[in-house]
Short mmCIF file of C-alpha atoms in Angstrom, two decimals:
data_model
loop_
_atom_site.label_atom_id
_atom_site.label_comp_id
_atom_site.label_asym_id
_atom_site.label_seq_id
_atom_site.Cartn_x
_atom_site.Cartn_y
_atom_site.Cartn_z
CA MET A 6 0.34 -0.09 -0.04
CA ARG A 7 3.16 2.19 0.71
CA ALA A 8 4.43 2.17 -2.57
CA LEU A 9 1.14 2.54 -4.40
CA THR A 10 0.96 6.17 -1.71
CA ALA A 11 3.98 6.76 -3.06
CA TYR A 12 3.36 6.65 -7.04
CA GLN A 13 0.60 8.30 -6.72
CA ASP A 14 1.99 11.37 -4.84
CA TRP A 15 5.18 11.15 -7.53
CA ALA A 16 2.75 11.10 -9.85
CA ARG A 17 1.62 14.73 -8.55
CA LYS A 18 4.43 16.33 -8.40
CA ILE A 19 6.12 15.56 -11.09
CA ARG A 20 3.00 16.15 -13.19
CA GLU A 21 3.40 19.99 -11.58
CA SER A 22 7.53 19.70 -12.67
CA ASP A 23 8.70 18.70 -9.61
CA GLU A 24 13.07 17.76 -10.72
CA LYS A 25 13.10 16.28 -6.63
CA ALA A 26 10.49 13.58 -7.07
CA PHE A 27 11.01 12.64 -10.42
CA GLN A 28 14.84 11.88 -8.41
CA GLU A 29 13.12 9.67 -6.31
CA LEU A 30 10.62 8.02 -8.56
CA PHE A 31 14.07 7.47 -10.93
CA MET A 32 15.99 5.96 -8.02
CA ASP A 33 13.30 4.02 -6.83
CA SER A 34 11.83 2.59 -9.92
CA TYR A 35 15.27 2.16 -11.61
CA ASN A 36 16.32 -0.91 -10.49
CA PRO A 37 12.75 -3.04 -10.44
CA LEU A 38 12.43 -1.64 -14.52
CA TYR A 39 16.36 -2.84 -14.79
CA GLY A 40 15.51 -6.58 -14.88
CA TYR A 41 12.47 -6.62 -16.41
CA ALA A 42 13.89 -4.27 -19.11
CA ASN A 43 16.80 -7.36 -18.94
CA SER A 44 13.95 -9.74 -19.62
CA PHE A 45 13.40 -9.03 -22.39
CA VAL A 46 17.36 -7.70 -24.23
CA ARG A 47 19.63 -9.30 -22.48
CA ASP A 48 22.10 -6.66 -23.26
CA GLY A 49 23.06 -4.56 -20.33
CA GLU A 50 23.59 -1.72 -22.80
CA VAL A 51 20.90 -1.83 -24.66
CA ALA A 52 18.37 -2.39 -21.37
CA ARG A 53 20.62 1.30 -20.59
CA ASP A 54 19.24 2.96 -23.51
CA ILE A 55 15.82 1.93 -23.43
CA LEU A 56 15.54 3.34 -19.97
CA GLN A 57 16.30 5.83 -21.00
CA ASP A 58 14.23 6.29 -23.64
CA VAL A 59 11.31 5.95 -20.57
CA TYR A 60 12.64 8.69 -18.97
CA ALA A 61 13.00 11.28 -20.50
CA HIS A 62 10.16 10.99 -22.14
CA LEU A 63 7.63 10.54 -18.94
CA TRP A 64 9.56 13.63 -18.04
CA ASN A 65 8.18 14.89 -21.83
CA ILE A 66 4.43 13.99 -21.47
CA ARG A 67 4.55 15.27 -16.98
CA ASP A 68 2.16 17.51 -17.47
CA ARG A 69 -0.15 14.94 -19.27
CA LEU A 70 0.13 13.00 -15.53
CA ASP A 71 -3.04 12.23 -14.34
CA ASP A 72 -2.67 10.52 -11.10
CA GLU A 73 -6.02 7.90 -10.65
CA LYS A 74 -3.96 6.01 -13.60
CA SER A 75 -0.96 3.82 -11.96
CA LEU A 76 2.54 5.66 -13.17
CA LYS A 77 4.10 1.81 -12.40
CA ALA A 78 1.56 0.21 -15.34
CA LEU A 79 2.44 3.38 -17.39
CA LEU A 80 6.26 3.40 -16.55
CA TYR A 81 5.90 -1.07 -17.48
CA ARG A 82 4.10 -0.28 -20.70
CA MET A 83 6.73 2.38 -21.53
CA THR A 84 9.53 0.36 -21.32
CA ARG A 85 8.13 -3.49 -22.57
CA ASN A 86 6.58 -1.27 -25.96
CA ARG A 87 10.82 0.11 -26.68
CA CYS A 88 11.78 -3.56 -25.59
CA ILE A 89 9.22 -4.92 -27.54
CA ASN A 90 10.31 -2.63 -31.15
CA GLN A 91 13.95 -2.96 -30.33
CA ILE A 92 14.43 -6.91 -30.33
CA GLY A 93 11.34 -7.01 -33.36
CA ALA A 94 11.16 -10.67 -34.57
CA LYS A 95 13.30 -11.96 -32.11
CA LYS A 96 10.65 -11.76 -28.99
CA THR A 97 10.36 -15.33 -29.06
CA SER A 98 13.53 -17.17 -29.89
CA ARG A 99 13.86 -15.42 -25.42
CA ILE A 100 14.96 -19.50 -24.84
CA ASP A 101 17.92 -19.50 -26.56
CA ASP A 102 20.17 -18.30 -24.42
CA LEU A 103 18.80 -20.99 -21.36
CA PRO A 104 21.33 -23.25 -19.56
CA VAL A 105 21.53 -26.45 -20.53
CA SER A 106 20.11 -27.84 -17.79
CA GLU A 107 22.24 -30.31 -14.83
CA GLN A 108 22.80 -33.58 -13.98
CA PRO A 109 20.50 -34.57 -12.01
CA VAL A 110 19.90 -35.34 -8.67
CA ALA A 111 21.54 -38.51 -6.91
CA ASP A 112 19.71 -38.89 -3.68
CA SER A 113 16.50 -38.15 -4.79
CA GLU A 114 14.16 -39.40 -1.50
CA THR A 115 12.77 -36.47 -0.72
CA ASP A 116 9.22 -36.45 -0.46
CA ASP A 117 6.53 -34.42 -1.41
CA GLU A 118 6.72 -31.74 0.67
CA ASN A 119 9.11 -30.90 0.95
CA ASP A 120 11.36 -31.61 -2.73
CA TYR A 121 11.00 -27.23 -2.67
CA GLU A 122 14.25 -26.69 -1.08
CA GLU A 123 15.52 -28.99 -4.35
CA PRO A 124 18.57 -26.55 -5.75
CA GLU A 125 16.98 -28.30 -9.06
CA LEU A 126 13.80 -27.73 -8.81
CA LYS A 127 14.61 -23.64 -8.41
CA GLN A 128 16.50 -24.44 -12.36
CA LYS A 129 13.44 -26.34 -13.46
CA LEU A 130 11.43 -23.48 -12.38
CA ASP A 131 13.34 -20.98 -14.49
CA GLU A 132 12.66 -23.22 -17.67
CA TRP A 133 8.79 -23.86 -17.34
CA ILE A 134 8.89 -20.54 -16.73
CA GLU A 135 10.70 -18.74 -19.39
CA THR A 136 9.24 -22.09 -22.19
CA LEU A 137 5.30 -20.72 -21.08
CA PRO A 138 3.23 -18.91 -23.47
CA ASP A 139 4.56 -15.41 -24.05
CA ARG A 140 1.05 -13.76 -23.09
CA GLN A 141 0.65 -16.59 -20.18
CA ARG A 142 4.70 -15.94 -19.07
CA GLU A 143 4.29 -11.89 -19.41
CA ALA A 144 2.06 -12.01 -17.23
CA PHE A 145 3.23 -14.58 -14.66
CA GLU A 146 6.34 -12.52 -14.31
CA LEU A 147 4.63 -8.81 -13.65
CA SER A 148 2.52 -10.07 -11.06
CA ARG A 149 5.19 -11.91 -9.66
CA PHE A 150 8.13 -10.75 -10.32
CA GLU A 151 7.61 -7.33 -10.75
CA GLY A 152 4.89 -7.75 -7.83
CA LEU A 153 1.46 -5.28 -9.99
CA ASP A 154 -1.53 -5.95 -9.33
CA HIS A 155 -4.40 -7.21 -11.97
CA HIS A 156 -5.18 -3.72 -12.87
CA GLU A 157 -1.41 -2.94 -13.32
CA ILE A 158 -0.55 -5.41 -15.66
CA ALA A 159 -3.61 -5.06 -17.70
CA ALA A 160 -2.55 -1.25 -18.49
CA VAL A 161 0.37 -2.97 -19.37
CA MET A 162 -0.23 -5.23 -21.61
CA GLU A 163 -3.13 -4.00 -22.79
CA CYS A 164 -6.73 -5.97 -22.52
CA ALA A 165 -8.66 -6.75 -19.49
CA PRO A 166 -8.28 -7.80 -16.27
CA ARG A 167 -10.04 -10.53 -16.23
CA THR A 168 -7.60 -11.62 -18.99
CA VAL A 169 -4.85 -11.49 -16.28
CA ASN A 170 -6.49 -13.48 -13.81
CA ASN A 171 -6.57 -16.05 -17.09
CA HIS A 172 -3.43 -15.92 -18.00
CA ILE A 173 -1.77 -16.42 -14.32
CA VAL A 174 -3.63 -19.31 -13.83
CA SER A 175 -3.40 -21.37 -17.12
CA ALA A 176 0.51 -20.08 -16.74
CA LEU A 177 0.82 -21.79 -12.35
CA HIS A 178 -2.00 -24.39 -14.28
CA THR A 179 0.73 -25.65 -16.77
CA LEU A 180 3.78 -24.98 -13.85
CA ARG A 181 1.66 -27.41 -11.62
CA ASN A 182 1.65 -30.13 -14.70
CA HIS A 183 5.36 -29.54 -14.77
CA LEU A 184 6.12 -30.19 -10.80
CA GLU A 185 4.19 -33.11 -10.79
CA GLN A 186 5.44 -34.70 -14.15
CA TRP A 187 9.24 -33.39 -13.17
CA ARG A 188 8.72 -35.12 -9.98
CA ASN A 189 7.53 -38.70 -11.12
CA SER A 190 10.78 -38.66 -13.25
CA GLN A 191 12.34 -38.37 -9.60
CA THR A 192 11.30 -41.59 -7.70
CA THR A 193 11.22 -43.76 -10.88
CA MET B 25 4.32 -8.64 1.72
CA LYS B 26 1.39 -8.83 -0.09
CA ARG B 27 3.09 -10.59 -3.66
CA ASN B 28 4.56 -13.31 -1.76
CA LEU B 29 1.42 -14.84 -2.10
CA PRO B 30 -0.76 -15.81 -5.17
CA ASP B 31 -4.05 -12.98 -5.06
CA ASN B 32 -6.99 -15.06 -4.04
CA THR B 33 -8.22 -14.28 -8.19
CA ILE B 34 -5.81 -16.40 -9.20
CA LEU B 35 -6.51 -18.50 -5.80
CA ASP B 36 -9.99 -19.26 -6.84
CA ALA B 37 -9.61 -20.42 -10.11
CA PHE B 38 -7.97 -23.91 -8.39
CA PRO B 39 -9.59 -26.17 -6.02
CA GLU B 40 -9.11 -26.24 -2.57
CA ASN B 41 -6.81 -29.23 -2.32
CA GLU B 42 -4.96 -27.39 -5.12
CA ARG B 43 -3.99 -24.38 -3.25
CA GLU B 44 -2.12 -24.44 -0.59
CA GLU B 45 0.67 -27.13 -3.81
CA VAL B 46 0.23 -23.62 -6.52
CA ALA B 47 0.72 -20.43 -3.32
CA ARG B 48 3.78 -22.95 -2.92
CA LEU B 49 4.95 -22.76 -6.63
CA TRP B 50 4.86 -19.34 -6.21
CA GLN B 51 6.90 -18.60 -3.42
CA LYS B 52 9.51 -20.71 -5.06
CA ALA B 53 9.23 -19.05 -8.59
CA GLY B 54 10.36 -16.49 -7.31
CA ASP B 55 13.54 -17.07 -6.09
CA THR B 56 14.04 -18.62 -9.82
CA ARG B 57 14.38 -14.77 -11.30
CA ARG B 58 17.85 -13.30 -11.93
CA SER B 59 18.79 -10.57 -10.77
CA ALA B 60 19.54 -7.73 -12.88
CA ALA B 61 20.30 -4.22 -10.80
CA LEU B 62 22.90 -1.46 -11.08
CA ASP B 63 25.16 -0.09 -8.07
CA LYS B 64 24.18 2.98 -6.50
CA GLU B 65 27.02 4.28 -8.61
CA ALA B 66 26.00 3.30 -12.12
CA LEU B 67 22.38 4.41 -11.07
CA GLU B 68 23.38 7.40 -9.51
CA ALA B 69 25.00 7.75 -13.77
CA GLU B 70 22.45 6.43 -15.46
CA TRP B 71 20.47 9.34 -13.03
CA LEU B 72 23.39 12.18 -14.62
CA ARG B 73 23.34 10.62 -18.41
CA LEU B 74 19.59 11.27 -18.05
CA GLN B 75 19.19 14.64 -17.06
CA HIS B 76 22.06 15.81 -19.46
CA ARG B 77 19.43 14.58 -21.98
CA LEU B 78 17.07 16.77 -20.57
CA THR B 79 18.60 19.55 -21.06
CA ASP B 80 19.61 19.66 -23.63
CA THR B 81 16.44 18.83 -25.23
CA GLU B 82 14.96 21.26 -23.55
CA LYS B 83 17.29 23.91 -24.59
CA GLY B 84 16.51 22.89 -28.61
CA GLY B 85 16.93 18.99 -28.74
CA SER B 86 13.48 18.23 -29.15
CA MET B 87 11.59 18.28 -32.26
CA ASP B 88 9.62 21.45 -32.82
CA THR B 89 11.51 23.70 -30.78
CA GLY B 90 14.18 23.84 -34.02
CA LYS B 91 13.21 27.40 -34.99
CA ASP B 92 15.22 27.66 -31.60
CA GLN B 93 17.92 25.39 -31.64
CA ALA B 94 19.48 27.05 -34.73
CA GLY B 95 19.31 30.64 -32.76
CA ARG B 96 21.05 28.94 -29.81
CA ALA B 97 22.67 27.11 -31.68
CA ALA B 98 23.62 31.31 -33.38
CA THR B 99 24.57 32.62 -29.91
CA GLY B 100 26.33 29.88 -28.70
CA LYS B 101 28.86 29.55 -31.69
CA THR B 102 29.04 34.08 -31.13
CA SER B 103 29.98 34.10 -27.55
CA ALA B 104 32.84 30.83 -27.64
CA GLY B 105 34.23 32.58 -30.88
CA ALA B 106 35.18 36.11 -28.42
CA PRO B 107 38.08 36.25 -27.86
CA THR B 108 39.26 36.50 -24.12
CA GLY B 109 41.41 39.34 -24.27
CA SER B 110 45.02 39.44 -26.00
CA ALA B 111 47.98 41.79 -26.30
CA LYS B 112 48.26 40.89 -30.37
CA LYS B 113 45.33 43.44 -31.10
CA GLN B 114 45.46 41.90 -35.59
CA ARG B 115 45.72 39.01 -34.28
CA ALA B 116 43.18 39.45 -32.03
CA ARG B 117 41.00 40.92 -34.33
CA ILE B 118 41.92 38.05 -37.36
CA HIS B 119 40.37 36.26 -34.84
CA ARG B 120 37.63 37.29 -34.60
CA LEU B 121 37.21 37.48 -37.79
CA TYR B 122 37.76 34.00 -38.42
CA PHE B 123 34.69 33.26 -35.82
CA ALA B 124 32.16 35.49 -37.18
CA VAL B 125 32.53 33.77 -40.18
CA ALA B 126 32.11 30.79 -39.10
CA ALA B 127 29.57 31.45 -36.67
CA ALA B 128 28.01 32.95 -39.60
CA ALA B 129 28.86 29.17 -41.44
CA ALA B 130 26.95 27.53 -38.65
CA LEU B 131 24.29 29.81 -38.94
CA PHE B 132 23.36 29.92 -41.27
CA LEU B 133 23.89 25.62 -41.24
CA ALA B 134 21.73 25.17 -38.36
CA VAL B 135 18.72 27.63 -39.98
CA PHE B 136 19.41 25.56 -43.27
CA ALA B 137 19.12 22.28 -40.93
CA GLY B 138 16.53 23.74 -38.93
CA TRP B 139 14.53 24.99 -42.27
CA TYR B 140 15.31 20.83 -43.89
CA TYR B 141 14.16 18.17 -41.15
CA PHE B 142 11.94 20.79 -39.04
CA VAL B 143 10.30 22.19 -41.16
CA PRO B 144 7.06 19.65 -42.02
CA VAL B 145 6.24 18.52 -44.82
CA THR B 146 2.71 18.76 -45.52
CA VAL B 147 1.04 17.04 -48.46
CA GLU B 148 -2.60 17.64 -49.34
CA ALA B 149 -5.72 16.57 -51.21
CA PRO B 150 -7.61 19.85 -52.19
CA ARG B 151 -11.15 20.43 -51.92
CA GLY B 152 -13.26 18.72 -54.80
CA GLN B 153 -9.39 16.46 -55.64
CA TYR B 154 -8.50 12.70 -53.92
CA LEU B 155 -4.33 12.55 -54.11
CA THR B 156 -2.40 9.71 -53.11
CA HIS B 157 1.17 9.43 -51.48
CA GLU B 158 3.63 6.72 -51.02
CA TRP B 159 7.03 6.58 -49.85
CA HIS B 160 9.96 4.03 -50.21
CA ASP B 161 9.03 1.40 -47.81
CA GLY B 162 5.54 1.13 -49.97
CA SER B 163 3.37 2.57 -46.97
CA ARG B 164 0.39 5.26 -48.60
CA VAL B 165 -1.94 6.87 -48.48
CA GLU B 166 -4.99 8.48 -50.24
CA LEU B 167 -6.32 11.56 -49.07
CA ASN B 168 -10.18 12.76 -49.46
CA SER B 169 -10.47 16.07 -50.80
CA GLY B 170 -9.80 18.14 -48.18
CA SER B 171 -7.88 16.07 -46.25
CA SER B 172 -3.47 16.56 -45.64
CA VAL B 173 -1.26 14.49 -44.01
CA THR B 174 2.03 15.84 -42.11
CA TRP B 175 5.36 14.79 -41.04
CA THR B 176 8.73 16.06 -40.63
CA ARG B 177 12.09 15.34 -42.09
CA ALA B 178 13.45 14.56 -38.92
CA GLY B 179 15.13 10.54 -38.72
CA SER B 180 15.27 8.72 -41.30
CA ASN B 181 11.66 7.03 -41.51
CA SER B 182 10.00 10.01 -39.94
CA HIS B 183 7.30 10.09 -41.80
CA ARG B 184 6.01 7.07 -40.04
CA SER B 185 4.91 9.13 -37.79
CA LEU B 186 2.38 12.04 -39.17
CA ARG B 187 -0.46 14.23 -38.38
CA LEU B 188 -3.98 14.22 -40.90
CA GLU B 189 -6.22 16.39 -41.02
CA GLY B 190 -9.17 14.84 -42.64
CA GLU B 191 -9.96 11.46 -43.92
CA ALA B 192 -7.67 9.10 -45.57
CA TYR B 193 -7.57 5.23 -46.91
CA PHE B 194 -3.62 4.14 -44.90
CA THR B 195 -1.85 1.04 -46.62
CA ILE B 196 1.12 0.42 -44.40
CA PRO B 197 3.43 -2.44 -44.84
CA GLU B 198 4.42 -5.06 -42.42
CA SER B 199 6.86 -4.07 -39.89
CA ASP B 200 9.20 -3.79 -36.63
CA GLU B 201 9.24 0.27 -37.05
CA PRO B 202 5.88 1.93 -35.76
CA PHE B 203 3.77 3.82 -37.71
CA VAL B 204 1.96 6.14 -35.70
CA VAL B 205 -1.11 8.28 -37.08
CA GLU B 206 -1.82 11.39 -34.44
CA THR B 207 -5.16 13.96 -35.19
CA TYR B 208 -6.43 16.71 -32.86
CA ASN B 209 -7.72 13.87 -30.93
CA ALA B 210 -6.26 10.29 -30.91
CA LYS B 211 -3.67 8.07 -32.22
CA VAL B 212 -3.54 4.88 -33.95
CA ARG B 213 -0.33 2.37 -34.36
CA VAL B 214 -0.38 0.62 -36.70
CA TYR B 215 1.06 -2.84 -37.25
CA GLY B 216 0.88 -2.84 -40.44
CA THR B 217 -2.11 -3.38 -42.02
CA ARG B 218 -4.79 -1.54 -44.26
CA PHE B 219 -7.40 0.71 -42.56
CA ASN B 220 -9.52 3.96 -42.95
CA LEU B 221 -9.00 7.29 -40.96
CA ARG B 222 -11.59 10.43 -40.74
CA SER B 223 -10.70 13.45 -38.74
CA TRP B 224 -11.90 16.59 -39.18
CA SER B 225 -11.41 18.36 -36.46
CA THR B 226 -13.56 22.18 -37.92
CA ASP B 227 -16.78 19.73 -38.98
CA PRO B 228 -19.99 20.55 -37.10
CA ASP B 229 -19.80 16.86 -36.48
CA ALA B 230 -16.40 16.56 -35.81
CA ARG B 231 -14.82 13.36 -34.42
CA THR B 232 -11.53 10.75 -34.84
CA GLU B 233 -13.30 7.30 -36.85
CA LEU B 234 -11.02 4.51 -37.58
CA THR B 235 -12.61 1.35 -39.55
CA LEU B 236 -10.33 -0.81 -39.70
CA VAL B 237 -9.40 -3.47 -43.19
CA ASN B 238 -7.43 -5.84 -41.99
CA GLY B 239 -4.01 -6.58 -39.98
CA SER B 240 -3.87 -4.48 -36.97
CA VAL B 241 -4.13 -0.81 -35.51
CA SER B 242 -4.97 0.29 -32.01
CA LEU B 243 -6.09 3.24 -31.18
CA THR B 244 -5.85 5.91 -28.43
CA SER B 245 -7.54 9.12 -27.41
CA ALA B 246 -4.75 12.29 -27.24
CA PHE B 247 -5.55 12.79 -23.05
CA GLU B 248 -6.02 9.39 -22.26
CA PRO B 249 -2.73 8.10 -23.82
CA ASP B 250 -3.59 4.66 -21.61
CA ASP B 251 -6.96 3.86 -23.28
CA SER B 252 -6.79 2.42 -26.33
CA VAL B 253 -8.73 -0.59 -27.73
CA PHE B 254 -7.48 -2.24 -30.42
CA LEU B 255 -9.21 -3.87 -33.59
CA GLN B 256 -9.91 -6.98 -35.27
CA PRO B 257 -10.55 -6.83 -39.18
CA GLY B 258 -14.07 -5.56 -39.95
CA GLN B 259 -14.10 -3.40 -37.11
CA TRP B 260 -14.87 0.50 -36.31
CA SER B 261 -14.35 2.37 -33.49
CA GLN B 262 -14.60 6.41 -32.79
CA ILE B 263 -13.79 9.16 -30.93
CA ASP B 264 -16.32 12.02 -30.55
CA GLN B 265 -16.47 14.92 -28.23
CA THR B 266 -18.24 13.27 -25.58
CA THR B 267 -16.12 10.47 -24.38
CA VAL B 268 -12.96 11.28 -24.80
CA ARG B 269 -11.89 7.66 -25.07
CA PRO B 270 -12.56 5.49 -28.20
CA THR B 271 -15.75 3.79 -28.56
CA PRO B 272 -15.90 -0.60 -28.43
CA PRO B 273 -14.75 -1.75 -31.83
CA SER B 274 -18.64 -3.15 -33.20
CA GLU B 275 -18.09 -4.70 -36.71
CA VAL B 276 -18.75 -2.77 -39.61
CA ASP B 277 -19.14 -2.59 -43.06
CA THR B 278 -16.02 -1.43 -44.42
CA LEU B 279 -17.33 -0.72 -47.77
CA ARG B 280 -19.52 2.02 -46.68
CA ALA B 281 -16.72 3.17 -44.35
CA LEU B 282 -14.37 3.42 -47.89
CA ALA B 283 -17.60 4.49 -50.44
CA TRP B 284 -15.42 8.05 -50.43
CA ARG B 285 -13.17 5.90 -52.64
CA GLU B 286 -15.05 4.96 -55.34
CA GLN B 287 -16.49 8.38 -55.51
CA GLY B 288 -19.47 7.65 -52.66
CA PHE B 289 -20.34 8.84 -49.48
CA PHE B 290 -21.75 7.32 -46.43
CA PHE B 291 -23.47 8.98 -44.02
CA SER B 292 -24.38 7.37 -40.50
CA ALA B 293 -26.73 9.64 -38.08
CA SER B 294 -24.98 12.59 -39.92
CA SER B 295 -26.46 15.77 -39.15
CA ILE B 296 -27.11 18.06 -42.68
CA LYS B 297 -24.21 20.67 -41.61
CA GLN B 298 -21.95 17.89 -41.27
CA VAL B 299 -23.23 16.46 -44.98
CA ALA B 300 -22.94 20.41 -46.81
CA THR B 301 -19.50 20.30 -45.56
CA GLU B 302 -19.20 17.26 -46.37
CA LEU B 303 -20.53 17.46 -50.21
CA GLU B 304 -18.82 20.85 -50.52
CA ARG B 305 -15.06 19.87 -50.30
CA ARG B 306 -15.24 17.11 -52.31
CA PHE B 307 -17.51 18.92 -54.84
CA LEU B 308 -16.52 23.02 -54.68
CA THR B 309 -19.87 23.84 -54.98
CA GLU B 310 -21.24 26.28 -51.66
CA ILE B 311 -24.33 24.99 -49.70
CA GLU B 312 -26.37 27.52 -47.73
CA ILE B 313 -28.88 26.69 -45.03
CA GLU B 314 -31.85 28.15 -44.40
CA ASN B 315 -32.23 27.55 -41.04
CA GLU B 316 -30.85 26.30 -37.97
CA SER B 317 -33.52 22.82 -36.50
CA LEU B 318 -32.76 22.18 -40.34
CA ALA B 319 -29.07 22.46 -40.48
CA ALA B 320 -29.42 20.01 -37.67
CA ARG B 321 -31.15 17.50 -38.37
CA ARG B 322 -29.89 14.74 -39.27
CA ILE B 323 -29.75 12.07 -41.78
CA SER B 324 -28.15 8.25 -43.12
CA LEU B 325 -27.63 8.03 -46.58
CA TYR B 326 -26.31 5.48 -48.40
CA LEU B 327 -24.49 6.40 -52.11
CA PRO B 328 -22.37 4.57 -53.84
CA SER B 329 -21.87 6.14 -56.51
CA PRO B 330 -23.53 9.81 -56.86
CA ASP B 331 -23.23 10.84 -60.30
CA ASN B 332 -23.59 14.74 -59.03
CA VAL B 333 -24.13 17.48 -56.21
CA GLU B 334 -27.02 17.96 -57.60
CA SER B 335 -28.66 14.98 -57.57
CA ILE B 336 -27.66 13.93 -54.02
CA ILE B 337 -28.76 17.50 -52.67
CA GLU B 338 -32.64 16.06 -54.64
CA SER B 339 -32.39 12.76 -52.43
CA ILE B 340 -31.52 14.67 -49.92
CA CYS B 341 -34.49 16.96 -50.07
CA HIS B 342 -36.88 13.94 -51.25
CA LEU B 343 -35.68 12.19 -47.45
CA ILE B 344 -35.99 15.02 -45.34
CA GLU B 345 -38.95 17.35 -47.32
CA CYS B 346 -37.49 20.18 -47.98
CA ARG B 347 -35.95 22.18 -50.34
CA TYR B 348 -33.61 23.69 -52.41
CA ASP B 349 -31.90 26.05 -55.20
CA TRP B 350 -29.33 27.59 -56.39
CA SER B 351 -28.03 30.97 -56.22
CA ASP B 352 -25.86 32.53 -58.13
CA ASP B 353 -23.24 29.10 -57.75
CA ARG B 354 -24.09 28.22 -54.19
CA ILE B 355 -26.46 25.77 -53.04
CA VAL B 356 -29.58 26.47 -51.34
CA LEU B 357 -31.19 24.25 -48.85
CA TYR B 358 -34.62 25.73 -46.87
#
């Protein structure tokens, strides 16, 4: 809740050309956005250039900021649009640079309840998330990693909040199925 | 903290006995995030970079202050050229002359470049005519009578961001580069497509109407940049004075929306004032409406291939039971 009001506060101040508020927003939001941009472009320099664009554009349109609308969602959407423009058709090649999975863990006497401690699972999960359909993965990541709510995600992805929920639910279904299969393969 | 558990709307989609598992999966997924973050120093550096960029822009780097930029560039040169006190006056004078010449040349270049790059290019179909314009990348626009598109030369594909006043049919080949059309109250983002955009800002029934023939476009209000709708082929959406937001896309007969391309007309609950404005634009005839109540009456009419303005006026008069007369070279409706 605190974060939400901070964004609203910044939006109001930035609209009145408050450079200090703009700097606060920059410092606070930069790294999450940087991680987000990186998840698209996978190149720090490109991501930094994109964010320069995003913040510069935000400053240029500051008089049109609406504190009823989520400034956070706006930042994510501007970042997303620029990333998609940047990678263009290469968008679907995200899984190319995935690490090849490690050798299976020898000791597999873990049961269903605590296999969440397994390091291998973390890596598997990572892989499964990467192979989700694009829209599902995006909704899931925005929700899980960026902490955006359904309405903010809907604004970023330009769809209805209900669709966002459907995407996330489908993503979790898929992940759960992967988990089940993986468990079965562990016990055999 | 809140995000350590999925929203209830998410959990509700799962059977009760699975929820715990899903919640744990959600938690575990949080560890997978590859962290990419700048340290404090790098972050400060990015902030400085941004500030430089923004100050540069305010000094005139942006497109719409092109003239200003030329002016400032010139004053910058002149002051830089002022020598900082020297014993050798002669040399100083020559230096000064050099700088003056250099400054003049720079000023000339800056003004010329500013003029070339920042003075907008306009392609216009005069009243009574149609005009088709095609760009080197295969993008094409067909302009209805009395319509124009405007863009600047700054950048290699600068026409991919243009402004429309009036009505036009666009054919945009698919491309990774964005293509954006702005009107007085809306913004259309194009993703490789054919569509009709109609937006006369000064018409009696002023509004922006977008009809998609094929491909995909989005329509965004110029005043609510967060509000967009995406259109499917065969759909239509509009932004008028009463709604700042685009209307939900609805199915439409695209042939009717494109009637103008075959010299036709399509009016849907249009005011007689609006109809007259459009006829004037197409036929170079002045049309006068005797009284306000007649001007405000609405009419729906589809004329795929009208012969001339008089035949159209005749049909209208027949439909709404009014009369017309020629007065000099004007048509008077009463």
